[in-house]
Amino acid sequence: MALPDIFSKPVADQVIDRIHQLTPGTPAGWGKMSVDQMLAHCNVTYEMVYDTVHPAPGGLMKLILKLMVKNKVVSEAPYAKNNPTAPQFMIKDRKDFAAEKERLIAYIGKTQQLGK
């Protein structure tokens, strides 16, 4: 089954609608993070694409990621629970719920507008 295409306006709008339904008290549906941490976790991917917050991996690490991780990350198979994640994606401190929510919605809108 094909994954929803975030570059499609209807899909982007649907994802944004789901984000709007979140509240600071929304319980975790996947792991152990609070909703503000989960929003920050989702923002990391967009930070890597649009901002210079996270350094790019070096040569050897880039090769390892390409050979061992890339296919798992971009495949259509669902992620298994409790798999390890890169340190950049581990959000341990609490975040500002409204700010993280606003950032994620903005990133999704930007991604949809820029297109593939």
XYZ file of C-alpha atoms in Angstrom:
116
model
C 0.000 0.000 0.000
C 1.399 3.391 -0.966
C 2.083 5.917 1.752
C 0.110 9.173 1.690
C 1.867 11.832 -0.391
C 2.656 14.815 1.888
C 3.268 16.890 -1.258
C -0.433 16.556 -2.082
C -2.497 19.427 -0.650
C -5.353 17.166 0.535
C -2.899 14.905 2.381
C -1.004 17.848 3.895
C -4.318 19.394 4.988
C -5.422 16.099 6.547
C -2.169 15.805 8.523
C -2.447 19.431 9.657
C -6.058 18.819 10.738
C -4.856 15.899 12.871
C -2.174 18.094 14.434
C -4.803 20.741 15.242
C -6.702 18.088 17.224
C -3.767 17.587 19.592
C -3.846 19.196 23.019
C -1.149 19.415 25.718
C -2.954 16.550 27.463
C -3.182 14.203 24.477
C -1.899 10.807 25.688
C 0.984 9.040 23.954
C -0.239 6.746 21.206
C 3.083 5.205 20.242
C 5.899 5.574 22.736
C 6.839 7.337 25.937
C 7.146 10.953 24.811
C 4.683 13.613 25.831
C 2.808 15.320 23.002
C 5.120 18.374 23.078
C 8.153 16.080 22.846
C 6.553 14.127 19.987
C 5.943 17.337 18.043
C 9.589 18.351 18.594
C 10.650 14.839 17.499
C 8.674 15.228 14.257
C 10.210 18.663 13.700
C 13.749 17.233 13.701
C 13.352 15.776 10.201
C 12.262 19.136 8.832
C 15.081 20.894 10.698
C 17.510 18.577 8.927
C 16.062 19.522 5.551
C 15.351 23.247 5.933
C 17.567 24.504 8.764
C 21.169 24.073 9.862
C 20.325 22.953 13.388
C 21.843 19.471 13.033
C 25.266 18.818 11.481
C 25.367 16.592 8.397
C 26.961 13.191 8.968
C 30.590 12.696 7.954
C 31.797 10.371 5.180
C 31.862 7.040 7.042
C 28.637 7.704 8.933
C 26.964 8.833 5.711
C 27.924 5.527 4.058
C 26.658 3.500 7.025
C 23.373 5.396 7.039
C 22.949 4.894 3.302
C 23.698 1.178 3.400
C 22.019 0.142 6.643
C 19.398 2.691 7.638
C 18.008 4.455 4.581
C 15.891 1.578 3.252
C 14.278 1.042 6.657
C 13.476 4.726 7.052
C 12.043 5.369 3.587
C 10.284 2.051 3.001
C 6.532 1.702 3.288
C 6.827 -0.897 6.051
C 5.650 0.494 9.393
C 8.315 1.182 11.999
C 8.541 -1.408 14.749
C 8.086 -0.106 18.260
C 11.103 0.286 20.541
C 13.619 0.494 17.692
C 16.655 2.656 18.392
C 16.661 6.161 16.970
C 19.350 8.660 16.137
C 20.375 10.912 19.037
C 19.023 14.030 17.260
C 15.522 12.540 17.423
C 15.606 11.785 21.153
C 13.707 14.562 22.893
C 14.291 14.306 26.635
C 13.270 17.718 27.943
C 9.812 19.249 27.809
C 9.027 21.663 24.974
C 6.570 24.495 24.381
C 3.534 22.669 23.004
C 2.103 25.622 21.047
C 5.464 26.561 19.516
C 6.262 22.984 18.431
C 2.771 22.551 17.012
C 3.043 25.800 15.049
C 6.507 24.855 13.738
C 5.349 21.417 12.554
C 2.328 22.872 10.754
C 4.580 25.479 9.095
C 7.086 22.828 7.989
C 4.352 20.650 6.495
C 2.866 23.651 4.678
C 6.298 24.611 3.333
C 6.971 21.047 2.180
C 3.634 20.822 0.404
C 4.113 24.217 -1.290
C 7.674 23.495 -2.460
C 6.574 20.167 -3.925
C 8.609 17.144 -4.862
